């Protein structure tokens, strides 16, 4: 029902490419996408002798290596440095800020917009004062249109739809404006969006330091 699998001409149920990326195992995924690679590096408090203090990558062999599991393995890591102001909703404390939502949106966008036929993998680096998201492929629409919002054009629409089914990601093109608004509201520096070519890849950086 979510197009993760479909019947072939012989009436055998097989995964779609989106389903394979989302729910498959790394050793099966790289048979279809040889350059597929997911990499999260926690560089907080790392030094010249230690390149990272924690790492999650798709070919490690101790987990599936797919997009779904990668998302939930690293999402909480990415917001550990985000300050949560004291706020109540009735008798319950609100632990989710706009920055939490923006980081979750950016992670979803990174995975659903990556060009898995490209030569680079998805690399996410976490520093004490910033988060850096790098994915293969350039912007699918002009930056000024993406920044203004209201235009959704995910490179992997089925993957984005699967995330939507668990209330992750937007199909309204509001993701980038959400990121800008959340960082501004928090008093953080303005995020940066950079395109590189040959090979094509995009780096988005969210800064977690206050301007003042």
mmCIF file with all atom_site columns, C-alpha atoms in Angstrom:
data_model
loop_
_atom_site.group_PDB
_atom_site.id
_atom_site.type_symbol
_atom_site.label_atom_id
_atom_site.label_alt_id
_atom_site.label_comp_id
_atom_site.label_asym_id
_atom_site.label_entity_id
_atom_site.label_seq_id
_atom_site.pdbx_PDB_ins_code
_atom_site.Cartn_x
_atom_site.Cartn_y
_atom_site.Cartn_z
_atom_site.occupancy
_atom_site.B_iso_or_equiv
_atom_site.pdbx_formal_charge
_atom_site.auth_seq_id
_atom_site.auth_comp_id
_atom_site.auth_asym_id
_atom_site.auth_atom_id
_atom_site.pdbx_PDB_model_num
ATOM 1   C CA . UNK A 1 1   ? 0.000  0.000   0.000   1.00 0.00 ? 1   UNK A CA 1
ATOM 2   C CA . UNK A 1 2   ? 2.958  2.376   0.403   1.00 0.00 ? 2   UNK A CA 1
ATOM 3   C CA . UNK A 1 3   ? 4.701  1.188   -2.817  1.00 0.00 ? 3   UNK A CA 1
ATOM 4   C CA . UNK A 1 4   ? 7.609  -0.387  -0.946  1.00 0.00 ? 4   UNK A CA 1
ATOM 5   C CA . UNK A 1 5   ? 6.873  -3.593  -2.890  1.00 0.00 ? 5   UNK A CA 1
ATOM 6   C CA . UNK A 1 6   ? 4.837  -4.575  -5.934  1.00 0.00 ? 6   UNK A CA 1
ATOM 7   C CA . UNK A 1 7   ? 3.993  -7.626  -8.016  1.00 0.00 ? 7   UNK A CA 1
ATOM 8   C CA . UNK A 1 8   ? 6.176  -8.262  -11.056 1.00 0.00 ? 8   UNK A CA 1
ATOM 9   C CA . UNK A 1 9   ? 5.019  -9.813  -14.347 1.00 0.00 ? 9   UNK A CA 1
ATOM 10  C CA . UNK A 1 10  ? 5.213  -13.275 -12.761 1.00 0.00 ? 10  UNK A CA 1
ATOM 11  C CA . UNK A 1 11  ? 3.017  -12.181 -9.854  1.00 0.00 ? 11  UNK A CA 1
ATOM 12  C CA . UNK A 1 12  ? 5.985  -12.358 -7.470  1.00 0.00 ? 12  UNK A CA 1
ATOM 13  C CA . UNK A 1 13  ? 6.118  -9.643  -4.825  1.00 0.00 ? 13  UNK A CA 1
ATOM 14  C CA . UNK A 1 14  ? 9.393  -7.753  -5.049  1.00 0.00 ? 14  UNK A CA 1
ATOM 15  C CA . UNK A 1 15  ? 10.673 -4.564  -3.419  1.00 0.00 ? 15  UNK A CA 1
ATOM 16  C CA . UNK A 1 16  ? 10.594 -1.357  -5.407  1.00 0.00 ? 16  UNK A CA 1
ATOM 17  C CA . UNK A 1 17  ? 13.801 0.682   -5.548  1.00 0.00 ? 17  UNK A CA 1
ATOM 18  C CA . UNK A 1 18  ? 12.341 3.051   -2.958  1.00 0.00 ? 18  UNK A CA 1
ATOM 19  C CA . UNK A 1 19  ? 11.322 0.124   -0.765  1.00 0.00 ? 19  UNK A CA 1
ATOM 20  C CA . UNK A 1 20  ? 14.787 -1.392  -1.051  1.00 0.00 ? 20  UNK A CA 1
ATOM 21  C CA . UNK A 1 21  ? 16.453 1.869   0.016   1.00 0.00 ? 21  UNK A CA 1
ATOM 22  C CA . UNK A 1 22  ? 13.994 2.428   2.824   1.00 0.00 ? 22  UNK A CA 1
ATOM 23  C CA . UNK A 1 23  ? 13.723 -1.063  4.320   1.00 0.00 ? 23  UNK A CA 1
ATOM 24  C CA . UNK A 1 24  ? 16.334 -3.310  2.692   1.00 0.00 ? 24  UNK A CA 1
ATOM 25  C CA . UNK A 1 25  ? 19.732 -4.524  3.873   1.00 0.00 ? 25  UNK A CA 1
ATOM 26  C CA . UNK A 1 26  ? 22.928 -2.776  2.875   1.00 0.00 ? 26  UNK A CA 1
ATOM 27  C CA . UNK A 1 27  ? 24.310 -5.804  1.008   1.00 0.00 ? 27  UNK A CA 1
ATOM 28  C CA . UNK A 1 28  ? 21.182 -5.890  -1.179  1.00 0.00 ? 28  UNK A CA 1
ATOM 29  C CA . UNK A 1 29  ? 21.039 -2.119  -1.663  1.00 0.00 ? 29  UNK A CA 1
ATOM 30  C CA . UNK A 1 30  ? 24.608 -1.880  -2.991  1.00 0.00 ? 30  UNK A CA 1
ATOM 31  C CA . UNK A 1 31  ? 23.793 -4.501  -5.638  1.00 0.00 ? 31  UNK A CA 1
ATOM 32  C CA . UNK A 1 32  ? 21.460 -1.909  -7.165  1.00 0.00 ? 32  UNK A CA 1
ATOM 33  C CA . UNK A 1 33  ? 23.230 1.271   -5.999  1.00 0.00 ? 33  UNK A CA 1
ATOM 34  C CA . UNK A 1 34  ? 26.975 0.440   -5.847  1.00 0.00 ? 34  UNK A CA 1
ATOM 35  C CA . UNK A 1 35  ? 27.948 3.833   -4.371  1.00 0.00 ? 35  UNK A CA 1
ATOM 36  C CA . UNK A 1 36  ? 25.239 3.822   -1.701  1.00 0.00 ? 36  UNK A CA 1
ATOM 37  C CA . UNK A 1 37  ? 26.649 4.891   1.646   1.00 0.00 ? 37  UNK A CA 1
ATOM 38  C CA . UNK A 1 38  ? 25.203 6.524   4.768   1.00 0.00 ? 38  UNK A CA 1
ATOM 39  C CA . UNK A 1 39  ? 27.593 8.026   7.296   1.00 0.00 ? 39  UNK A CA 1
ATOM 40  C CA . UNK A 1 40  ? 26.975 9.908   10.550  1.00 0.00 ? 40  UNK A CA 1
ATOM 41  C CA . UNK A 1 41  ? 30.042 11.245  12.363  1.00 0.00 ? 41  UNK A CA 1
ATOM 42  C CA . UNK A 1 42  ? 29.870 12.768  15.834  1.00 0.00 ? 42  UNK A CA 1
ATOM 43  C CA . UNK A 1 43  ? 32.820 15.153  15.962  1.00 0.00 ? 43  UNK A CA 1
ATOM 44  C CA . UNK A 1 44  ? 31.845 16.874  19.204  1.00 0.00 ? 44  UNK A CA 1
ATOM 45  C CA . UNK A 1 45  ? 34.917 17.265  21.383  1.00 0.00 ? 45  UNK A CA 1
ATOM 46  C CA . UNK A 1 46  ? 37.015 15.311  18.865  1.00 0.00 ? 46  UNK A CA 1
ATOM 47  C CA . UNK A 1 47  ? 40.687 16.239  18.484  1.00 0.00 ? 47  UNK A CA 1
ATOM 48  C CA . UNK A 1 48  ? 43.462 15.671  15.958  1.00 0.00 ? 48  UNK A CA 1
ATOM 49  C CA . UNK A 1 49  ? 44.020 12.136  17.227  1.00 0.00 ? 49  UNK A CA 1
ATOM 50  C CA . UNK A 1 50  ? 40.332 11.157  17.299  1.00 0.00 ? 50  UNK A CA 1
ATOM 51  C CA . UNK A 1 51  ? 38.384 11.847  14.095  1.00 0.00 ? 51  UNK A CA 1
ATOM 52  C CA . UNK A 1 52  ? 35.011 11.202  15.729  1.00 0.00 ? 52  UNK A CA 1
ATOM 53  C CA . UNK A 1 53  ? 33.649 10.125  19.094  1.00 0.00 ? 53  UNK A CA 1
ATOM 54  C CA . UNK A 1 54  ? 30.737 8.172   17.606  1.00 0.00 ? 54  UNK A CA 1
ATOM 55  C CA . UNK A 1 55  ? 29.974 6.919   14.123  1.00 0.00 ? 55  UNK A CA 1
ATOM 56  C CA . UNK A 1 56  ? 27.002 5.228   12.466  1.00 0.00 ? 56  UNK A CA 1
ATOM 57  C CA . UNK A 1 57  ? 27.518 4.016   8.900   1.00 0.00 ? 57  UNK A CA 1
ATOM 58  C CA . UNK A 1 58  ? 25.580 1.760   6.589   1.00 0.00 ? 58  UNK A CA 1
ATOM 59  C CA . UNK A 1 59  ? 28.282 -0.834  5.861   1.00 0.00 ? 59  UNK A CA 1
ATOM 60  C CA . UNK A 1 60  ? 29.243 -1.528  9.485   1.00 0.00 ? 60  UNK A CA 1
ATOM 61  C CA . UNK A 1 61  ? 27.397 -4.862  9.441   1.00 0.00 ? 61  UNK A CA 1
ATOM 62  C CA . UNK A 1 62  ? 25.774 -4.520  12.873  1.00 0.00 ? 62  UNK A CA 1
ATOM 63  C CA . UNK A 1 63  ? 22.498 -3.007  11.617  1.00 0.00 ? 63  UNK A CA 1
ATOM 64  C CA . UNK A 1 64  ? 20.458 -3.020  8.405   1.00 0.00 ? 64  UNK A CA 1
ATOM 65  C CA . UNK A 1 65  ? 22.050 0.030   6.760   1.00 0.00 ? 65  UNK A CA 1
ATOM 66  C CA . UNK A 1 66  ? 18.761 1.286   5.274   1.00 0.00 ? 66  UNK A CA 1
ATOM 67  C CA . UNK A 1 67  ? 17.295 4.808   5.301   1.00 0.00 ? 67  UNK A CA 1
ATOM 68  C CA . UNK A 1 68  ? 14.539 4.095   7.812   1.00 0.00 ? 68  UNK A CA 1
ATOM 69  C CA . UNK A 1 69  ? 16.839 2.699   10.483  1.00 0.00 ? 69  UNK A CA 1
ATOM 70  C CA . UNK A 1 70  ? 19.497 5.347   9.808   1.00 0.00 ? 70  UNK A CA 1
ATOM 71  C CA . UNK A 1 71  ? 16.946 8.114   10.385  1.00 0.00 ? 71  UNK A CA 1
ATOM 72  C CA . UNK A 1 72  ? 15.900 6.785   13.786  1.00 0.00 ? 72  UNK A CA 1
ATOM 73  C CA . UNK A 1 73  ? 19.421 5.848   14.854  1.00 0.00 ? 73  UNK A CA 1
ATOM 74  C CA . UNK A 1 74  ? 20.784 9.367   14.474  1.00 0.00 ? 74  UNK A CA 1
ATOM 75  C CA . UNK A 1 75  ? 17.802 11.728  14.849  1.00 0.00 ? 75  UNK A CA 1
ATOM 76  C CA . UNK A 1 76  ? 18.129 12.007  18.636  1.00 0.00 ? 76  UNK A CA 1
ATOM 77  C CA . UNK A 1 77  ? 21.902 12.485  18.433  1.00 0.00 ? 77  UNK A CA 1
ATOM 78  C CA . UNK A 1 78  ? 21.452 15.515  16.191  1.00 0.00 ? 78  UNK A CA 1
ATOM 79  C CA . UNK A 1 79  ? 19.358 17.454  18.692  1.00 0.00 ? 79  UNK A CA 1
ATOM 80  C CA . UNK A 1 80  ? 21.353 16.672  21.840  1.00 0.00 ? 80  UNK A CA 1
ATOM 81  C CA . UNK A 1 81  ? 22.965 20.133  21.770  1.00 0.00 ? 81  UNK A CA 1
ATOM 82  C CA . UNK A 1 82  ? 19.683 21.973  21.241  1.00 0.00 ? 82  UNK A CA 1
ATOM 83  C CA . UNK A 1 83  ? 18.637 23.935  24.307  1.00 0.00 ? 83  UNK A CA 1
ATOM 84  C CA . UNK A 1 84  ? 15.058 23.315  25.419  1.00 0.00 ? 84  UNK A CA 1
ATOM 85  C CA . UNK A 1 85  ? 13.458 26.313  27.166  1.00 0.00 ? 85  UNK A CA 1
ATOM 86  C CA . UNK A 1 86  ? 11.058 25.610  30.012  1.00 0.00 ? 86  UNK A CA 1
ATOM 87  C CA . UNK A 1 87  ? 7.558  25.624  28.531  1.00 0.00 ? 87  UNK A CA 1
ATOM 88  C CA . UNK A 1 88  ? 4.357  23.950  29.673  1.00 0.00 ? 88  UNK A CA 1
ATOM 89  C CA . UNK A 1 89  ? 1.352  22.678  27.743  1.00 0.00 ? 89  UNK A CA 1
ATOM 90  C CA . UNK A 1 90  ? -1.171 22.268  30.534  1.00 0.00 ? 90  UNK A CA 1
ATOM 91  C CA . UNK A 1 91  ? 0.514  19.975  33.068  1.00 0.00 ? 91  UNK A CA 1
ATOM 92  C CA . UNK A 1 92  ? 3.070  18.622  30.587  1.00 0.00 ? 92  UNK A CA 1
ATOM 93  C CA . UNK A 1 93  ? 6.447  20.097  29.708  1.00 0.00 ? 93  UNK A CA 1
ATOM 94  C CA . UNK A 1 94  ? 7.041  20.762  25.993  1.00 0.00 ? 94  UNK A CA 1
ATOM 95  C CA . UNK A 1 95  ? 10.349 19.123  25.028  1.00 0.00 ? 95  UNK A CA 1
ATOM 96  C CA . UNK A 1 96  ? 10.139 19.732  21.270  1.00 0.00 ? 96  UNK A CA 1
ATOM 97  C CA . UNK A 1 97  ? 11.260 23.090  19.894  1.00 0.00 ? 97  UNK A CA 1
ATOM 98  C CA . UNK A 1 98  ? 11.059 24.441  16.320  1.00 0.00 ? 98  UNK A CA 1
ATOM 99  C CA . UNK A 1 99  ? 14.761 23.553  15.987  1.00 0.00 ? 99  UNK A CA 1
ATOM 100 C CA . UNK A 1 100 ? 13.995 19.899  16.778  1.00 0.00 ? 100 UNK A CA 1
ATOM 101 C CA . UNK A 1 101 ? 11.384 19.917  14.012  1.00 0.00 ? 101 UNK A CA 1
ATOM 102 C CA . UNK A 1 102 ? 13.715 21.719  11.608  1.00 0.00 ? 102 UNK A CA 1
ATOM 103 C CA . UNK A 1 103 ? 16.536 19.210  12.152  1.00 0.00 ? 103 UNK A CA 1
ATOM 104 C CA . UNK A 1 104 ? 14.140 16.304  11.671  1.00 0.00 ? 104 UNK A CA 1
ATOM 105 C CA . UNK A 1 105 ? 12.863 17.946  8.471   1.00 0.00 ? 105 UNK A CA 1
ATOM 106 C CA . UNK A 1 106 ? 16.389 18.517  7.193   1.00 0.00 ? 106 UNK A CA 1
ATOM 107 C CA . UNK A 1 107 ? 17.390 14.910  7.870   1.00 0.00 ? 107 UNK A CA 1
ATOM 108 C CA . UNK A 1 108 ? 14.309 13.696  6.005   1.00 0.00 ? 108 UNK A CA 1
ATOM 109 C CA . UNK A 1 109 ? 15.012 16.052  3.095   1.00 0.00 ? 109 UNK A CA 1
ATOM 110 C CA . UNK A 1 110 ? 18.635 14.936  2.967   1.00 0.00 ? 110 UNK A CA 1
ATOM 111 C CA . UNK A 1 111 ? 17.633 11.279  2.622   1.00 0.00 ? 111 UNK A CA 1
ATOM 112 C CA . UNK A 1 112 ? 14.704 11.784  0.249   1.00 0.00 ? 112 UNK A CA 1
ATOM 113 C CA . UNK A 1 113 ? 16.559 14.190  -2.067  1.00 0.00 ? 113 UNK A CA 1
ATOM 114 C CA . UNK A 1 114 ? 19.861 12.324  -2.327  1.00 0.00 ? 114 UNK A CA 1
ATOM 115 C CA . UNK A 1 115 ? 20.882 11.024  -5.740  1.00 0.00 ? 115 UNK A CA 1
ATOM 116 C CA . UNK A 1 116 ? 21.661 7.398   -4.931  1.00 0.00 ? 116 UNK A CA 1
ATOM 117 C CA . UNK A 1 117 ? 22.940 6.890   -8.480  1.00 0.00 ? 117 UNK A CA 1
ATOM 118 C CA . UNK A 1 118 ? 25.641 9.469   -7.784  1.00 0.00 ? 118 UNK A CA 1
ATOM 119 C CA . UNK A 1 119 ? 29.246 8.834   -6.841  1.00 0.00 ? 119 UNK A CA 1
ATOM 120 C CA . UNK A 1 120 ? 29.065 10.156  -3.277  1.00 0.00 ? 120 UNK A CA 1
ATOM 121 C CA . UNK A 1 121 ? 27.257 8.988   -0.173  1.00 0.00 ? 121 UNK A CA 1
ATOM 122 C CA . UNK A 1 122 ? 25.171 10.820  2.412   1.00 0.00 ? 122 UNK A CA 1
ATOM 123 C CA . UNK A 1 123 ? 27.477 12.218  5.101   1.00 0.00 ? 123 UNK A CA 1
ATOM 124 C CA . UNK A 1 124 ? 26.196 13.961  8.229   1.00 0.00 ? 124 UNK A CA 1
ATOM 125 C CA . UNK A 1 125 ? 28.669 15.535  10.631  1.00 0.00 ? 125 UNK A CA 1
ATOM 126 C CA . UNK A 1 126 ? 27.862 16.832  14.086  1.00 0.00 ? 126 UNK A CA 1
ATOM 127 C CA . UNK A 1 127 ? 30.075 19.427  15.744  1.00 0.00 ? 127 UNK A CA 1
ATOM 128 C CA . UNK A 1 128 ? 29.709 21.269  19.032  1.00 0.00 ? 128 UNK A CA 1
ATOM 129 C CA . UNK A 1 129 ? 28.279 24.321  17.286  1.00 0.00 ? 129 UNK A CA 1
ATOM 130 C CA . UNK A 1 130 ? 26.850 23.101  13.985  1.00 0.00 ? 130 UNK A CA 1
ATOM 131 C CA . UNK A 1 131 ? 25.293 20.258  11.990  1.00 0.00 ? 131 UNK A CA 1
ATOM 132 C CA . UNK A 1 132 ? 26.477 19.572  8.453   1.00 0.00 ? 132 UNK A CA 1
ATOM 133 C CA . UNK A 1 133 ? 24.336 17.578  5.997   1.00 0.00 ? 133 UNK A CA 1
ATOM 134 C CA . UNK A 1 134 ? 25.929 16.488  2.718   1.00 0.00 ? 134 UNK A CA 1
ATOM 135 C CA . UNK A 1 135 ? 24.037 14.500  0.110   1.00 0.00 ? 135 UNK A CA 1
ATOM 136 C CA . UNK A 1 136 ? 24.786 13.557  -3.510  1.00 0.00 ? 136 UNK A CA 1
ATOM 137 C CA . UNK A 1 137 ? 22.918 15.575  -6.118  1.00 0.00 ? 137 UNK A CA 1
ATOM 138 C CA . UNK A 1 138 ? 22.242 19.269  -6.559  1.00 0.00 ? 138 UNK A CA 1
ATOM 139 C CA . UNK A 1 139 ? 19.017 21.181  -5.865  1.00 0.00 ? 139 UNK A CA 1
ATOM 140 C CA . UNK A 1 140 ? 16.226 19.869  -8.090  1.00 0.00 ? 140 UNK A CA 1
ATOM 141 C CA . UNK A 1 141 ? 14.655 23.338  -8.300  1.00 0.00 ? 141 UNK A CA 1
ATOM 142 C CA . UNK A 1 142 ? 16.282 26.807  -8.240  1.00 0.00 ? 142 UNK A CA 1
ATOM 143 C CA . UNK A 1 143 ? 17.388 27.812  -4.751  1.00 0.00 ? 143 UNK A CA 1
ATOM 144 C CA . UNK A 1 144 ? 15.308 30.991  -4.699  1.00 0.00 ? 144 UNK A CA 1
ATOM 145 C CA . UNK A 1 145 ? 12.162 28.949  -5.343  1.00 0.00 ? 145 UNK A CA 1
ATOM 146 C CA . UNK A 1 146 ? 13.103 26.395  -2.680  1.00 0.00 ? 146 UNK A CA 1
ATOM 147 C CA . UNK A 1 147 ? 13.818 29.170  -0.160  1.00 0.00 ? 147 UNK A CA 1
ATOM 148 C CA . UNK A 1 148 ? 10.473 30.869  -0.784  1.00 0.00 ? 148 UNK A CA 1
ATOM 149 C CA . UNK A 1 149 ? 8.547  27.660  -0.029  1.00 0.00 ? 149 UNK A CA 1
ATOM 150 C CA . UNK A 1 150 ? 5.391  26.221  -1.507  1.00 0.00 ? 150 UNK A CA 1
ATOM 151 C CA . UNK A 1 151 ? 7.143  24.084  -4.132  1.00 0.00 ? 151 UNK A CA 1
ATOM 152 C CA . UNK A 1 152 ? 7.826  20.443  -3.324  1.00 0.00 ? 152 UNK A CA 1
ATOM 153 C CA . UNK A 1 153 ? 9.975  18.504  -5.797  1.00 0.00 ? 153 UNK A CA 1
ATOM 154 C CA . UNK A 1 154 ? 11.697 15.672  -3.938  1.00 0.00 ? 154 UNK A CA 1
ATOM 155 C CA . UNK A 1 155 ? 14.129 13.639  -6.027  1.00 0.00 ? 155 UNK A CA 1
ATOM 156 C CA . UNK A 1 156 ? 12.792 10.435  -4.424  1.00 0.00 ? 156 UNK A CA 1
ATOM 157 C CA . UNK A 1 157 ? 9.090  11.098  -4.030  1.00 0.00 ? 157 UNK A CA 1
ATOM 158 C CA . UNK A 1 158 ? 8.190  7.587   -2.853  1.00 0.00 ? 158 UNK A CA 1
ATOM 159 C CA . UNK A 1 159 ? 10.775 7.758   -0.080  1.00 0.00 ? 159 UNK A CA 1
ATOM 160 C CA . UNK A 1 160 ? 9.392  11.109  1.049   1.00 0.00 ? 160 UNK A CA 1
ATOM 161 C CA . UNK A 1 161 ? 5.858  9.683   0.972   1.00 0.00 ? 161 UNK A CA 1
ATOM 162 C CA . UNK A 1 162 ? 6.957  6.787   3.190   1.00 0.00 ? 162 UNK A CA 1
ATOM 163 C CA . UNK A 1 163 ? 8.379  9.257   5.702   1.00 0.00 ? 163 UNK A CA 1
ATOM 164 C CA . UNK A 1 164 ? 5.141  11.249  5.475   1.00 0.00 ? 164 UNK A CA 1
ATOM 165 C CA . UNK A 1 165 ? 3.248  8.140   6.568   1.00 0.00 ? 165 UNK A CA 1
ATOM 166 C CA . UNK A 1 166 ? 4.981  8.364   9.964   1.00 0.00 ? 166 UNK A CA 1
ATOM 167 C CA . UNK A 1 167 ? 4.489  12.150  10.172  1.00 0.00 ? 167 UNK A CA 1
ATOM 168 C CA . UNK A 1 168 ? 8.032  13.001  9.087   1.00 0.00 ? 168 UNK A CA 1
ATOM 169 C CA . UNK A 1 169 ? 8.717  15.447  6.272   1.00 0.00 ? 169 UNK A CA 1
ATOM 170 C CA . UNK A 1 170 ? 6.544  17.889  4.356   1.00 0.00 ? 170 UNK A CA 1
ATOM 171 C CA . UNK A 1 171 ? 5.030  17.636  0.874   1.00 0.00 ? 171 UNK A CA 1
ATOM 172 C CA . UNK A 1 172 ? 4.239  21.342  0.747   1.00 0.00 ? 172 UNK A CA 1
ATOM 173 C CA . UNK A 1 173 ? 7.723  22.667  0.045   1.00 0.00 ? 173 UNK A CA 1
ATOM 174 C CA . UNK A 1 174 ? 7.812  24.345  3.455   1.00 0.00 ? 174 UNK A CA 1
ATOM 175 C CA . UNK A 1 175 ? 10.905 22.515  4.732   1.00 0.00 ? 175 UNK A CA 1
ATOM 176 C CA . UNK A 1 176 ? 13.543 25.154  3.982   1.00 0.00 ? 176 UNK A CA 1
ATOM 177 C CA . UNK A 1 177 ? 11.453 28.110  5.242   1.00 0.00 ? 177 UNK A CA 1
ATOM 178 C CA . UNK A 1 178 ? 10.831 26.062  8.412   1.00 0.00 ? 178 UNK A CA 1
ATOM 179 C CA . UNK A 1 179 ? 14.591 25.716  8.895   1.00 0.00 ? 179 UNK A CA 1
ATOM 180 C CA . UNK A 1 180 ? 15.208 29.442  8.393   1.00 0.00 ? 180 UNK A CA 1
ATOM 181 C CA . UNK A 1 181 ? 12.351 30.442  10.706  1.00 0.00 ? 181 UNK A CA 1
ATOM 182 C CA . UNK A 1 182 ? 13.352 27.981  13.443  1.00 0.00 ? 182 UNK A CA 1
ATOM 183 C CA . UNK A 1 183 ? 16.978 29.112  13.554  1.00 0.00 ? 183 UNK A CA 1
ATOM 184 C CA . UNK A 1 184 ? 15.940 32.767  13.528  1.00 0.00 ? 184 UNK A CA 1
ATOM 185 C CA . UNK A 1 185 ? 13.466 32.203  16.366  1.00 0.00 ? 185 UNK A CA 1
ATOM 186 C CA . UNK A 1 186 ? 16.163 30.433  18.377  1.00 0.00 ? 186 UNK A CA 1
ATOM 187 C CA . UNK A 1 187 ? 18.629 33.275  17.771  1.00 0.00 ? 187 UNK A CA 1
ATOM 188 C CA . UNK A 1 188 ? 21.043 31.093  15.800  1.00 0.00 ? 188 UNK A CA 1
ATOM 189 C CA . UNK A 1 189 ? 23.143 32.156  12.820  1.00 0.00 ? 189 UNK A CA 1
ATOM 190 C CA . UNK A 1 190 ? 21.566 31.817  9.376   1.00 0.00 ? 190 UNK A CA 1
ATOM 191 C CA . UNK A 1 191 ? 21.902 28.318  7.852   1.00 0.00 ? 191 UNK A CA 1
ATOM 192 C CA . UNK A 1 192 ? 23.955 27.954  4.668   1.00 0.00 ? 192 UNK A CA 1
ATOM 193 C CA . UNK A 1 193 ? 23.073 25.985  1.526   1.00 0.00 ? 193 UNK A CA 1
ATOM 194 C CA . UNK A 1 194 ? 25.891 25.245  -0.934  1.00 0.00 ? 194 UNK A CA 1
ATOM 195 C CA . UNK A 1 195 ? 25.914 23.391  -4.252  1.00 0.00 ? 195 UNK A CA 1
ATOM 196 C CA . UNK A 1 196 ? 29.005 21.719  -5.699  1.00 0.00 ? 196 UNK A CA 1
ATOM 197 C CA . UNK A 1 197 ? 29.412 20.163  -9.138  1.00 0.00 ? 197 UNK A CA 1
ATOM 198 C CA . UNK A 1 198 ? 31.398 17.373  -10.819 1.00 0.00 ? 198 UNK A CA 1
ATOM 199 C CA . UNK A 1 199 ? 30.551 15.428  -8.779  1.00 0.00 ? 199 UNK A CA 1
ATOM 200 C CA . UNK A 1 200 ? 27.261 17.045  -7.801  1.00 0.00 ? 200 UNK A CA 1
ATOM 201 C CA . UNK A 1 201 ? 26.485 17.311  -4.116  1.00 0.00 ? 201 UNK A CA 1
ATOM 202 C CA . UNK A 1 202 ? 24.858 19.708  -1.667  1.00 0.00 ? 202 UNK A CA 1
ATOM 203 C CA . UNK A 1 203 ? 25.942 20.745  1.819   1.00 0.00 ? 203 UNK A CA 1
ATOM 204 C CA . UNK A 1 204 ? 23.473 22.302  4.247   1.00 0.00 ? 204 UNK A CA 1
ATOM 205 C CA . UNK A 1 205 ? 24.800 23.620  7.554   1.00 0.00 ? 205 UNK A CA 1
ATOM 206 C CA . UNK A 1 206 ? 22.725 24.547  10.605  1.00 0.00 ? 206 UNK A CA 1
ATOM 207 C CA . UNK A 1 207 ? 24.597 26.591  13.191  1.00 0.00 ? 207 UNK A CA 1
ATOM 208 C CA . UNK A 1 208 ? 23.753 26.011  16.837  1.00 0.00 ? 208 UNK A CA 1
ATOM 209 C CA . UNK A 1 209 ? 25.531 29.072  18.171  1.00 0.00 ? 209 UNK A CA 1
ATOM 210 C CA . UNK A 1 210 ? 23.732 32.246  19.197  1.00 0.00 ? 210 UNK A CA 1
ATOM 211 C CA . UNK A 1 211 ? 24.464 35.341  17.140  1.00 0.00 ? 211 UNK A CA 1
ATOM 212 C CA . UNK A 1 212 ? 25.088 37.475  20.235  1.00 0.00 ? 212 UNK A CA 1
#
